[in-house]
């Protein structure tokens, strides 16, 4: 399915680079750009000092809302100068509920893009990633500093572990896979049985993609006492991949977000653009 609508999220202290990146991606594929400006509300004071600091807290919140208004105005001006179709919204949520709000907004787009500026933040980055992965049902593209971002990649590495999450990531990325010159299905220490990779690891997913006219190569790699993420990232660099497609393994329980090792590595330190879905 082609991406016709792309979401990016920006905070009060970010510049224009992530916005320009998202706009460029939309230009590349003739997609609509949705921008959500988010400022996280300061938590209320608690304990015996609440009465003393409540006035200061209210002033802090007022300053944050003014920040949000100014940032929204700046982003609006920037969007008016781009050639892409765009819409703009803003929100001032409590941190604990920010991922819900971001996720609901992401449901009305095909893809959420997180650029280097947002990746360099801590709290807002975390909320955007969790909102997009747990609450939208849509995929996420992480673009690290110095990486060339494109939604028409020529060389794609698919991290395949035969999981539901990996299957969904492949399906969400199918339009890009079909258009690529080379797609490498990469497995690390694949297990040869019907409950895992089958009798010939990689054969089933390769056959599925070939039916969609995807140009497929299957790589089975040993971990050699390295983490799965390290093996995948090294292979992506060695094969000059433009993009890695992977399933985001994790679950939400009592508002805690718990990610698998490879997912966490992709989120914390992506060496190339990563396309995630779960």
PDB file of C-alpha atoms in Angstrom:
ATOM      1  CA  UNK A   1       0.000   0.000   0.000  1.00  0.00           C
ATOM      2  CA  UNK A   2       1.428   3.406  -0.907  1.00  0.00           C
ATOM      3  CA  UNK A   3       1.960   5.993   1.791  1.00  0.00           C
ATOM      4  CA  UNK A   4      -0.421   8.866   1.122  1.00  0.00           C
ATOM      5  CA  UNK A   5      -0.233  10.595   4.499  1.00  0.00           C
ATOM      6  CA  UNK A   6       2.822  11.056   6.747  1.00  0.00           C
ATOM      7  CA  UNK A   7       2.890  12.292  10.354  1.00  0.00           C
ATOM      8  CA  UNK A   8       5.776  13.964  12.124  1.00  0.00           C
ATOM      9  CA  UNK A   9       5.842  15.281  15.687  1.00  0.00           C
ATOM     10  CA  UNK A  10       7.835  18.276  16.858  1.00  0.00           C
ATOM     11  CA  UNK A  11       8.479  19.824  20.260  1.00  0.00           C
ATOM     12  CA  UNK A  12       8.895  23.391  21.449  1.00  0.00           C
ATOM     13  CA  UNK A  13      12.697  23.390  21.406  1.00  0.00           C
ATOM     14  CA  UNK A  14      13.264  21.682  18.083  1.00  0.00           C
ATOM     15  CA  UNK A  15      14.355  23.365  14.889  1.00  0.00           C
ATOM     16  CA  UNK A  16      13.114  22.908  11.339  1.00  0.00           C
ATOM     17  CA  UNK A  17      15.329  20.024  10.188  1.00  0.00           C
ATOM     18  CA  UNK A  18      12.880  17.226  11.048  1.00  0.00           C
ATOM     19  CA  UNK A  19      10.051  19.173   9.422  1.00  0.00           C
ATOM     20  CA  UNK A  20      12.087  19.679   6.267  1.00  0.00           C
ATOM     21  CA  UNK A  21      12.974  15.989   6.255  1.00  0.00           C
ATOM     22  CA  UNK A  22       9.317  14.949   6.517  1.00  0.00           C
ATOM     23  CA  UNK A  23       8.303  17.455   3.848  1.00  0.00           C
ATOM     24  CA  UNK A  24      11.014  16.136   1.511  1.00  0.00           C
ATOM     25  CA  UNK A  25       9.789  12.562   1.994  1.00  0.00           C
ATOM     26  CA  UNK A  26       6.242  13.669   1.210  1.00  0.00           C
ATOM     27  CA  UNK A  27       7.444  15.459  -1.926  1.00  0.00           C
ATOM     28  CA  UNK A  28       9.267  12.312  -3.003  1.00  0.00           C
ATOM     29  CA  UNK A  29       6.098  10.184  -2.967  1.00  0.00           C
ATOM     30  CA  UNK A  30       3.459  12.905  -3.415  1.00  0.00           C
ATOM     31  CA  UNK A  31       2.012  12.408   0.063  1.00  0.00           C
ATOM     32  CA  UNK A  32       0.206  14.699   2.518  1.00  0.00           C
ATOM     33  CA  UNK A  33       2.128  15.887   5.588  1.00  0.00           C
ATOM     34  CA  UNK A  34       0.528  16.082   9.036  1.00  0.00           C
ATOM     35  CA  UNK A  35       2.465  17.888  11.758  1.00  0.00           C
ATOM     36  CA  UNK A  36       1.642  17.590  15.452  1.00  0.00           C
ATOM     37  CA  UNK A  37       3.267  20.127  17.801  1.00  0.00           C
ATOM     38  CA  UNK A  38       3.514  18.765  21.347  1.00  0.00           C
ATOM     39  CA  UNK A  39       4.593  20.400  24.578  1.00  0.00           C
ATOM     40  CA  UNK A  40       4.455  18.086  27.585  1.00  0.00           C
ATOM     41  CA  UNK A  41       2.736  19.642  30.602  1.00  0.00           C
ATOM     42  CA  UNK A  42       4.721  20.020  33.796  1.00  0.00           C
ATOM     43  CA  UNK A  43       3.403  17.665  36.484  1.00  0.00           C
ATOM     44  CA  UNK A  44       1.524  19.244  39.389  1.00  0.00           C
ATOM     45  CA  UNK A  45       3.330  19.716  42.658  1.00  0.00           C
ATOM     46  CA  UNK A  46       2.640  17.110  45.319  1.00  0.00           C
ATOM     47  CA  UNK A  47       3.129  16.518  48.999  1.00  0.00           C
ATOM     48  CA  UNK A  48       3.097  19.053  51.815  1.00  0.00           C
ATOM     49  CA  UNK A  49       4.660  21.760  49.638  1.00  0.00           C
ATOM     50  CA  UNK A  50       1.845  21.732  47.067  1.00  0.00           C
ATOM     51  CA  UNK A  51       0.094  24.780  48.480  1.00  0.00           C
ATOM     52  CA  UNK A  52       3.339  26.747  48.526  1.00  0.00           C
ATOM     53  CA  UNK A  53       4.424  26.012  44.956  1.00  0.00           C
ATOM     54  CA  UNK A  54       1.022  25.883  43.241  1.00  0.00           C
ATOM     55  CA  UNK A  55       1.288  29.476  42.028  1.00  0.00           C
ATOM     56  CA  UNK A  56       4.720  28.794  40.547  1.00  0.00           C
ATOM     57  CA  UNK A  57       3.383  25.651  38.880  1.00  0.00           C
ATOM     58  CA  UNK A  58       0.488  27.566  37.316  1.00  0.00           C
ATOM     59  CA  UNK A  59       2.926  30.163  35.984  1.00  0.00           C
ATOM     60  CA  UNK A  60       5.079  27.388  34.550  1.00  0.00           C
ATOM     61  CA  UNK A  61       2.090  25.918  32.780  1.00  0.00           C
ATOM     62  CA  UNK A  62       1.118  29.287  31.396  1.00  0.00           C
ATOM     63  CA  UNK A  63       4.649  29.709  30.044  1.00  0.00           C
ATOM     64  CA  UNK A  64       4.482  26.265  28.436  1.00  0.00           C
ATOM     65  CA  UNK A  65       1.197  27.049  26.716  1.00  0.00           C
ATOM     66  CA  UNK A  66       2.723  30.243  25.365  1.00  0.00           C
ATOM     67  CA  UNK A  67       5.659  28.157  24.143  1.00  0.00           C
ATOM     68  CA  UNK A  68       3.246  25.849  22.364  1.00  0.00           C
ATOM     69  CA  UNK A  69       1.492  28.777  20.727  1.00  0.00           C
ATOM     70  CA  UNK A  70       4.769  30.303  19.525  1.00  0.00           C
ATOM     71  CA  UNK A  71       6.079  26.997  18.213  1.00  0.00           C
ATOM     72  CA  UNK A  72       2.836  26.293  16.380  1.00  0.00           C
ATOM     73  CA  UNK A  73       3.043  29.705  14.742  1.00  0.00           C
ATOM     74  CA  UNK A  74       6.630  29.066  13.601  1.00  0.00           C
ATOM     75  CA  UNK A  75       5.718  25.654  12.185  1.00  0.00           C
ATOM     76  CA  UNK A  76       2.672  27.103  10.420  1.00  0.00           C
ATOM     77  CA  UNK A  77       4.865  29.677   8.693  1.00  0.00           C
ATOM     78  CA  UNK A  78       7.361  27.006   7.677  1.00  0.00           C
ATOM     79  CA  UNK A  79       4.635  24.783   6.230  1.00  0.00           C
ATOM     80  CA  UNK A  80       3.192  27.679   4.240  1.00  0.00           C
ATOM     81  CA  UNK A  81       6.530  27.912   2.436  1.00  0.00           C
ATOM     82  CA  UNK A  82       6.628  24.253   1.364  1.00  0.00           C
ATOM     83  CA  UNK A  83       5.171  22.790  -1.789  1.00  0.00           C
ATOM     84  CA  UNK A  84       3.497  19.839  -0.031  1.00  0.00           C
ATOM     85  CA  UNK A  85      -0.096  19.544   1.099  1.00  0.00           C
ATOM     86  CA  UNK A  86      -0.055  19.829   4.894  1.00  0.00           C
ATOM     87  CA  UNK A  87      -2.124  20.192   8.042  1.00  0.00           C
ATOM     88  CA  UNK A  88      -1.079  21.297  11.505  1.00  0.00           C
ATOM     89  CA  UNK A  89      -2.377  20.508  14.981  1.00  0.00           C
ATOM     90  CA  UNK A  90      -1.063  20.969  18.512  1.00  0.00           C
ATOM     91  CA  UNK A  91      -1.576  19.477  21.960  1.00  0.00           C
ATOM     92  CA  UNK A  92      -0.517  20.078  25.558  1.00  0.00           C
ATOM     93  CA  UNK A  93      -0.868  16.683  27.260  1.00  0.00           C
ATOM     94  CA  UNK A  94       0.301  15.316  30.566  1.00  0.00           C
ATOM     95  CA  UNK A  95       3.381  13.189  29.935  1.00  0.00           C
ATOM     96  CA  UNK A  96       1.636  10.005  31.080  1.00  0.00           C
ATOM     97  CA  UNK A  97      -1.042  10.351  28.401  1.00  0.00           C
ATOM     98  CA  UNK A  98       1.023  11.801  25.572  1.00  0.00           C
ATOM     99  CA  UNK A  99       1.542   8.475  23.790  1.00  0.00           C
ATOM    100  CA  UNK A 100      -2.215   7.854  23.696  1.00  0.00           C
ATOM    101  CA  UNK A 101      -2.803  11.250  22.100  1.00  0.00           C
ATOM    102  CA  UNK A 102       0.042  10.847  19.604  1.00  0.00           C
ATOM    103  CA  UNK A 103      -1.123   7.344  18.744  1.00  0.00           C
ATOM    104  CA  UNK A 104      -4.680   8.500  18.078  1.00  0.00           C
ATOM    105  CA  UNK A 105      -3.364  11.196  15.740  1.00  0.00           C
ATOM    106  CA  UNK A 106      -1.147   8.669  13.961  1.00  0.00           C
ATOM    107  CA  UNK A 107      -4.141   6.440  13.193  1.00  0.00           C
ATOM    108  CA  UNK A 108      -5.195   8.911  10.519  1.00  0.00           C
ATOM    109  CA  UNK A 109      -1.901   8.707   8.646  1.00  0.00           C
ATOM    110  CA  UNK A 110      -0.006   5.877   6.946  1.00  0.00           C
ATOM    111  CA  UNK A 111       3.384   6.406   8.539  1.00  0.00           C
ATOM    112  CA  UNK A 112       4.995   8.329  11.404  1.00  0.00           C
ATOM    113  CA  UNK A 113       8.472   9.748  10.713  1.00  0.00           C
ATOM    114  CA  UNK A 114      10.922  10.537  13.508  1.00  0.00           C
ATOM    115  CA  UNK A 115      13.950  12.559  12.438  1.00  0.00           C
ATOM    116  CA  UNK A 116      17.330  13.217  14.100  1.00  0.00           C
ATOM    117  CA  UNK A 117      16.166  16.201  16.164  1.00  0.00           C
ATOM    118  CA  UNK A 118      13.414  14.246  17.877  1.00  0.00           C
ATOM    119  CA  UNK A 119      15.678  11.207  18.261  1.00  0.00           C
ATOM    120  CA  UNK A 120      18.089  13.440  20.196  1.00  0.00           C
ATOM    121  CA  UNK A 121      15.427  14.232  22.801  1.00  0.00           C
ATOM    122  CA  UNK A 122      14.531  11.873  25.623  1.00  0.00           C
ATOM    123  CA  UNK A 123      11.002  12.123  26.967  1.00  0.00           C
ATOM    124  CA  UNK A 124       9.202  13.302  23.840  1.00  0.00           C
ATOM    125  CA  UNK A 125      11.039  10.773  21.663  1.00  0.00           C
ATOM    126  CA  UNK A 126       9.947   7.996  24.009  1.00  0.00           C
ATOM    127  CA  UNK A 127       6.320   9.100  23.949  1.00  0.00           C
ATOM    128  CA  UNK A 128       6.195   9.443  20.164  1.00  0.00           C
ATOM    129  CA  UNK A 129       7.731   6.019  19.578  1.00  0.00           C
ATOM    130  CA  UNK A 130       5.460   4.325  22.096  1.00  0.00           C
ATOM    131  CA  UNK A 131       2.405   6.175  20.817  1.00  0.00           C
ATOM    132  CA  UNK A 132       3.105   5.253  17.208  1.00  0.00           C
ATOM    133  CA  UNK A 133       3.937   1.603  17.944  1.00  0.00           C
ATOM    134  CA  UNK A 134       1.339   0.765  20.601  1.00  0.00           C
ATOM    135  CA  UNK A 135      -1.600   3.033  19.850  1.00  0.00           C
ATOM    136  CA  UNK A 136      -1.798   3.682  16.106  1.00  0.00           C
ATOM    137  CA  UNK A 137      -1.603   0.323  14.337  1.00  0.00           C
ATOM    138  CA  UNK A 138       0.629   2.051  11.775  1.00  0.00           C
ATOM    139  CA  UNK A 139       4.371   1.802  11.044  1.00  0.00           C
ATOM    140  CA  UNK A 140       7.169   4.104  12.128  1.00  0.00           C
ATOM    141  CA  UNK A 141      10.296   5.332  10.326  1.00  0.00           C
ATOM    142  CA  UNK A 142      13.356   6.314  12.389  1.00  0.00           C
ATOM    143  CA  UNK A 143      15.919   8.476  10.599  1.00  0.00           C
ATOM    144  CA  UNK A 144      19.208   8.949  12.505  1.00  0.00           C
ATOM    145  CA  UNK A 145      21.654  11.830  12.150  1.00  0.00           C
ATOM    146  CA  UNK A 146      23.644  11.699   8.922  1.00  0.00           C
ATOM    147  CA  UNK A 147      21.420   9.096   7.245  1.00  0.00           C
ATOM    148  CA  UNK A 148      19.925   9.587   3.797  1.00  0.00           C
ATOM    149  CA  UNK A 149      16.168   9.236   4.183  1.00  0.00           C
ATOM    150  CA  UNK A 150      14.038   7.988   1.324  1.00  0.00           C
ATOM    151  CA  UNK A 151      10.710   6.228   0.881  1.00  0.00           C
ATOM    152  CA  UNK A 152      11.992   4.832  -2.423  1.00  0.00           C
ATOM    153  CA  UNK A 153      14.983   2.818  -1.157  1.00  0.00           C
ATOM    154  CA  UNK A 154      16.978   0.761  -3.643  1.00  0.00           C
ATOM    155  CA  UNK A 155      18.578  -1.675  -1.171  1.00  0.00           C
ATOM    156  CA  UNK A 156      16.485  -2.959   1.726  1.00  0.00           C
ATOM    157  CA  UNK A 157      17.414  -5.369   4.501  1.00  0.00           C
ATOM    158  CA  UNK A 158      14.502  -7.233   6.115  1.00  0.00           C
ATOM    159  CA  UNK A 159      15.220  -8.539   9.615  1.00  0.00           C
ATOM    160  CA  UNK A 160      13.241 -11.781   9.545  1.00  0.00           C
ATOM    161  CA  UNK A 161      12.537 -13.954  12.580  1.00  0.00           C
ATOM    162  CA  UNK A 162       9.240 -15.510  11.411  1.00  0.00           C
ATOM    163  CA  UNK A 163       7.296 -13.598  14.069  1.00  0.00           C
ATOM    164  CA  UNK A 164       3.923 -11.905  13.742  1.00  0.00           C
ATOM    165  CA  UNK A 165       5.648  -8.537  14.182  1.00  0.00           C
ATOM    166  CA  UNK A 166       8.117  -9.229  11.356  1.00  0.00           C
ATOM    167  CA  UNK A 167       5.274 -10.399   9.104  1.00  0.00           C
ATOM    168  CA  UNK A 168       3.358  -7.193   9.736  1.00  0.00           C
ATOM    169  CA  UNK A 169       6.447  -5.078   9.057  1.00  0.00           C
ATOM    170  CA  UNK A 170       6.952  -6.819   5.709  1.00  0.00           C
ATOM    171  CA  UNK A 171       3.321  -6.268   4.767  1.00  0.00           C
ATOM    172  CA  UNK A 172       3.446  -2.593   5.726  1.00  0.00           C
ATOM    173  CA  UNK A 173       6.683  -2.108   3.754  1.00  0.00           C
ATOM    174  CA  UNK A 174       5.533  -4.077   0.715  1.00  0.00           C
ATOM    175  CA  UNK A 175       5.221  -1.050  -1.565  1.00  0.00           C
ATOM    176  CA  UNK A 176       8.851  -0.130  -0.901  1.00  0.00           C
ATOM    177  CA  UNK A 177       9.999  -3.743  -1.225  1.00  0.00           C
ATOM    178  CA  UNK A 178       8.382  -4.069  -4.653  1.00  0.00           C
ATOM    179  CA  UNK A 179      10.126  -0.920  -5.866  1.00  0.00           C
ATOM    180  CA  UNK A 180      13.601  -1.844  -4.555  1.00  0.00           C
ATOM    181  CA  UNK A 181      16.451  -3.150  -6.697  1.00  0.00           C
ATOM    182  CA  UNK A 182      17.574  -5.543  -3.952  1.00  0.00           C
ATOM    183  CA  UNK A 183      15.842  -6.970  -0.886  1.00  0.00           C
ATOM    184  CA  UNK A 184      17.851  -9.121   1.505  1.00  0.00           C
ATOM    185  CA  UNK A 185      15.925 -11.371   3.900  1.00  0.00           C
ATOM    186  CA  UNK A 186      18.303 -11.717   6.835  1.00  0.00           C
ATOM    187  CA  UNK A 187      17.996 -14.285   9.627  1.00  0.00           C
ATOM    188  CA  UNK A 188      20.335 -14.684  12.592  1.00  0.00           C
ATOM    189  CA  UNK A 189      20.718 -18.247  13.913  1.00  0.00           C
ATOM    190  CA  UNK A 190      17.441 -19.433  12.331  1.00  0.00           C
ATOM    191  CA  UNK A 191      15.817 -22.522  13.873  1.00  0.00           C
ATOM    192  CA  UNK A 192      14.842 -25.204  11.369  1.00  0.00           C
ATOM    193  CA  UNK A 193      11.432 -26.512  12.390  1.00  0.00           C
ATOM    194  CA  UNK A 194       7.812 -25.819  11.548  1.00  0.00           C
ATOM    195  CA  UNK A 195       7.219 -23.795  14.710  1.00  0.00           C
ATOM    196  CA  UNK A 196       9.953 -21.363  13.723  1.00  0.00           C
ATOM    197  CA  UNK A 197      11.509 -20.898  10.257  1.00  0.00           C
ATOM    198  CA  UNK A 198      10.417 -24.123   8.584  1.00  0.00           C
ATOM    199  CA  UNK A 199      12.609 -26.826   7.051  1.00  0.00           C
ATOM    200  CA  UNK A 200      14.393 -24.292   4.848  1.00  0.00           C
ATOM    201  CA  UNK A 201      14.700 -21.006   6.752  1.00  0.00           C
ATOM    202  CA  UNK A 202      13.757 -18.030   4.610  1.00  0.00           C
ATOM    203  CA  UNK A 203      12.184 -20.045   1.806  1.00  0.00           C
ATOM    204  CA  UNK A 204       8.563 -19.268   2.695  1.00  0.00           C
ATOM    205  CA  UNK A 205       8.984 -15.522   3.127  1.00  0.00           C
ATOM    206  CA  UNK A 206      11.103 -15.381  -0.034  1.00  0.00           C
ATOM    207  CA  UNK A 207       8.406 -17.204  -2.014  1.00  0.00           C
ATOM    208  CA  UNK A 208       5.756 -14.835  -0.653  1.00  0.00           C
ATOM    209  CA  UNK A 209       7.743 -11.789  -1.741  1.00  0.00           C
ATOM    210  CA  UNK A 210       8.658 -13.238  -5.146  1.00  0.00           C
ATOM    211  CA  UNK A 211       4.928 -13.556  -5.866  1.00  0.00           C
ATOM    212  CA  UNK A 212       4.823  -9.783  -5.426  1.00  0.00           C
ATOM    213  CA  UNK A 213       7.726  -9.415  -7.887  1.00  0.00           C
ATOM    214  CA  UNK A 214      10.203  -8.493  -5.170  1.00  0.00           C
ATOM    215  CA  UNK A 215      13.873  -9.151  -6.009  1.00  0.00           C
ATOM    216  CA  UNK A 216      14.898 -11.332  -3.052  1.00  0.00           C
ATOM    217  CA  UNK A 217      18.135 -12.703  -1.625  1.00  0.00           C
ATOM    218  CA  UNK A 218      18.158 -14.822   1.553  1.00  0.00           C
ATOM    219  CA  UNK A 219      21.031 -14.462   4.036  1.00  0.00           C
ATOM    220  CA  UNK A 220      21.381 -16.826   7.036  1.00  0.00           C
ATOM    221  CA  UNK A 221      23.916 -15.455   9.491  1.00  0.00           C
ATOM    222  CA  UNK A 222      25.496 -16.867  12.662  1.00  0.00           C
ATOM    223  CA  UNK A 223      25.454 -14.667  15.735  1.00  0.00           C
ATOM    224  CA  UNK A 224      29.004 -15.678  16.728  1.00  0.00           C
ATOM    225  CA  UNK A 225      28.368 -14.515  20.320  1.00  0.00           C
ATOM    226  CA  UNK A 226      27.146 -11.111  19.191  1.00  0.00           C
ATOM    227  CA  UNK A 227      23.669  -9.696  19.751  1.00  0.00           C
ATOM    228  CA  UNK A 228      21.118 -10.114  16.977  1.00  0.00           C
ATOM    229  CA  UNK A 229      20.950  -6.343  16.574  1.00  0.00           C
ATOM    230  CA  UNK A 230      24.739  -6.057  16.182  1.00  0.00           C
ATOM    231  CA  UNK A 231      24.768  -8.753  13.478  1.00  0.00           C
ATOM    232  CA  UNK A 232      21.880  -7.139  11.603  1.00  0.00           C
ATOM    233  CA  UNK A 233      23.340  -3.646  11.777  1.00  0.00           C
ATOM    234  CA  UNK A 234      26.771  -4.802  10.613  1.00  0.00           C
ATOM    235  CA  UNK A 235      25.254  -6.699   7.688  1.00  0.00           C
ATOM    236  CA  UNK A 236      23.161  -3.656   6.750  1.00  0.00           C
ATOM    237  CA  UNK A 237      26.297  -1.517   6.639  1.00  0.00           C
ATOM    238  CA  UNK A 238      28.317  -4.164   4.778  1.00  0.00           C
ATOM    239  CA  UNK A 239      25.632  -4.487   2.103  1.00  0.00           C
ATOM    240  CA  UNK A 240      25.090  -0.695   1.841  1.00  0.00           C
ATOM    241  CA  UNK A 241      21.402  -0.998   2.740  1.00  0.00           C
ATOM    242  CA  UNK A 242      19.324   2.181   2.455  1.00  0.00           C
ATOM    243  CA  UNK A 243      16.719   0.904   4.902  1.00  0.00           C
ATOM    244  CA  UNK A 244      16.133  -1.847   7.449  1.00  0.00           C
ATOM    245  CA  UNK A 245      12.630  -3.271   7.885  1.00  0.00           C
ATOM    246  CA  UNK A 246      11.930  -5.013  11.172  1.00  0.00           C
ATOM    247  CA  UNK A 247       9.121  -5.987  13.482  1.00  0.00           C
ATOM    248  CA  UNK A 248       8.954  -4.111  16.769  1.00  0.00           C
ATOM    249  CA  UNK A 249       8.756  -6.692  19.512  1.00  0.00           C
ATOM    250  CA  UNK A 250       7.260  -5.427  22.754  1.00  0.00           C
ATOM    251  CA  UNK A 251       4.145  -5.139  24.854  1.00  0.00           C
ATOM    252  CA  UNK A 252       2.281  -2.643  26.985  1.00  0.00           C
ATOM    253  CA  UNK A 253       1.269  -3.542  30.533  1.00  0.00           C
ATOM    254  CA  UNK A 254       0.158  -1.175  33.262  1.00  0.00           C
ATOM    255  CA  UNK A 255       1.518   1.648  31.071  1.00  0.00           C
ATOM    256  CA  UNK A 256       5.021   0.135  31.074  1.00  0.00           C
ATOM    257  CA  UNK A 257       6.666  -0.296  27.693  1.00  0.00           C
ATOM    258  CA  UNK A 258       8.895  -3.325  27.378  1.00  0.00           C
ATOM    259  CA  UNK A 259      10.817  -3.881  24.137  1.00  0.00           C
ATOM    260  CA  UNK A 260      12.864  -6.822  22.918  1.00  0.00           C
ATOM    261  CA  UNK A 261      16.621  -6.426  22.537  1.00  0.00           C
ATOM    262  CA  UNK A 262      16.776  -5.792  18.793  1.00  0.00           C
ATOM    263  CA  UNK A 263      13.879  -3.344  18.975  1.00  0.00           C
ATOM    264  CA  UNK A 264      15.503  -1.475  21.836  1.00  0.00           C
ATOM    265  CA  UNK A 265      18.804  -1.256  19.933  1.00  0.00           C
ATOM    266  CA  UNK A 266      17.000   0.073  16.858  1.00  0.00           C
ATOM    267  CA  UNK A 267      15.266   2.720  18.944  1.00  0.00           C
ATOM    268  CA  UNK A 268      18.285   3.749  21.017  1.00  0.00           C
ATOM    269  CA  UNK A 269      21.010   3.788  18.386  1.00  0.00           C
ATOM    270  CA  UNK A 270      19.862   3.216  14.788  1.00  0.00           C
ATOM    271  CA  UNK A 271      22.827   3.191  12.377  1.00  0.00           C
ATOM    272  CA  UNK A 272      20.573   3.625   9.324  1.00  0.00           C
ATOM    273  CA  UNK A 273      16.904   4.406   8.677  1.00  0.00           C
ATOM    274  CA  UNK A 274      14.730   1.786  10.391  1.00  0.00           C
ATOM    275  CA  UNK A 275      11.149   0.957   9.411  1.00  0.00           C
ATOM    276  CA  UNK A 276       9.286  -0.537  12.389  1.00  0.00           C
ATOM    277  CA  UNK A 277       5.847  -2.102  12.716  1.00  0.00           C
ATOM    278  CA  UNK A 278       4.157  -4.363  15.240  1.00  0.00           C
TER     279      UNK A 278
END
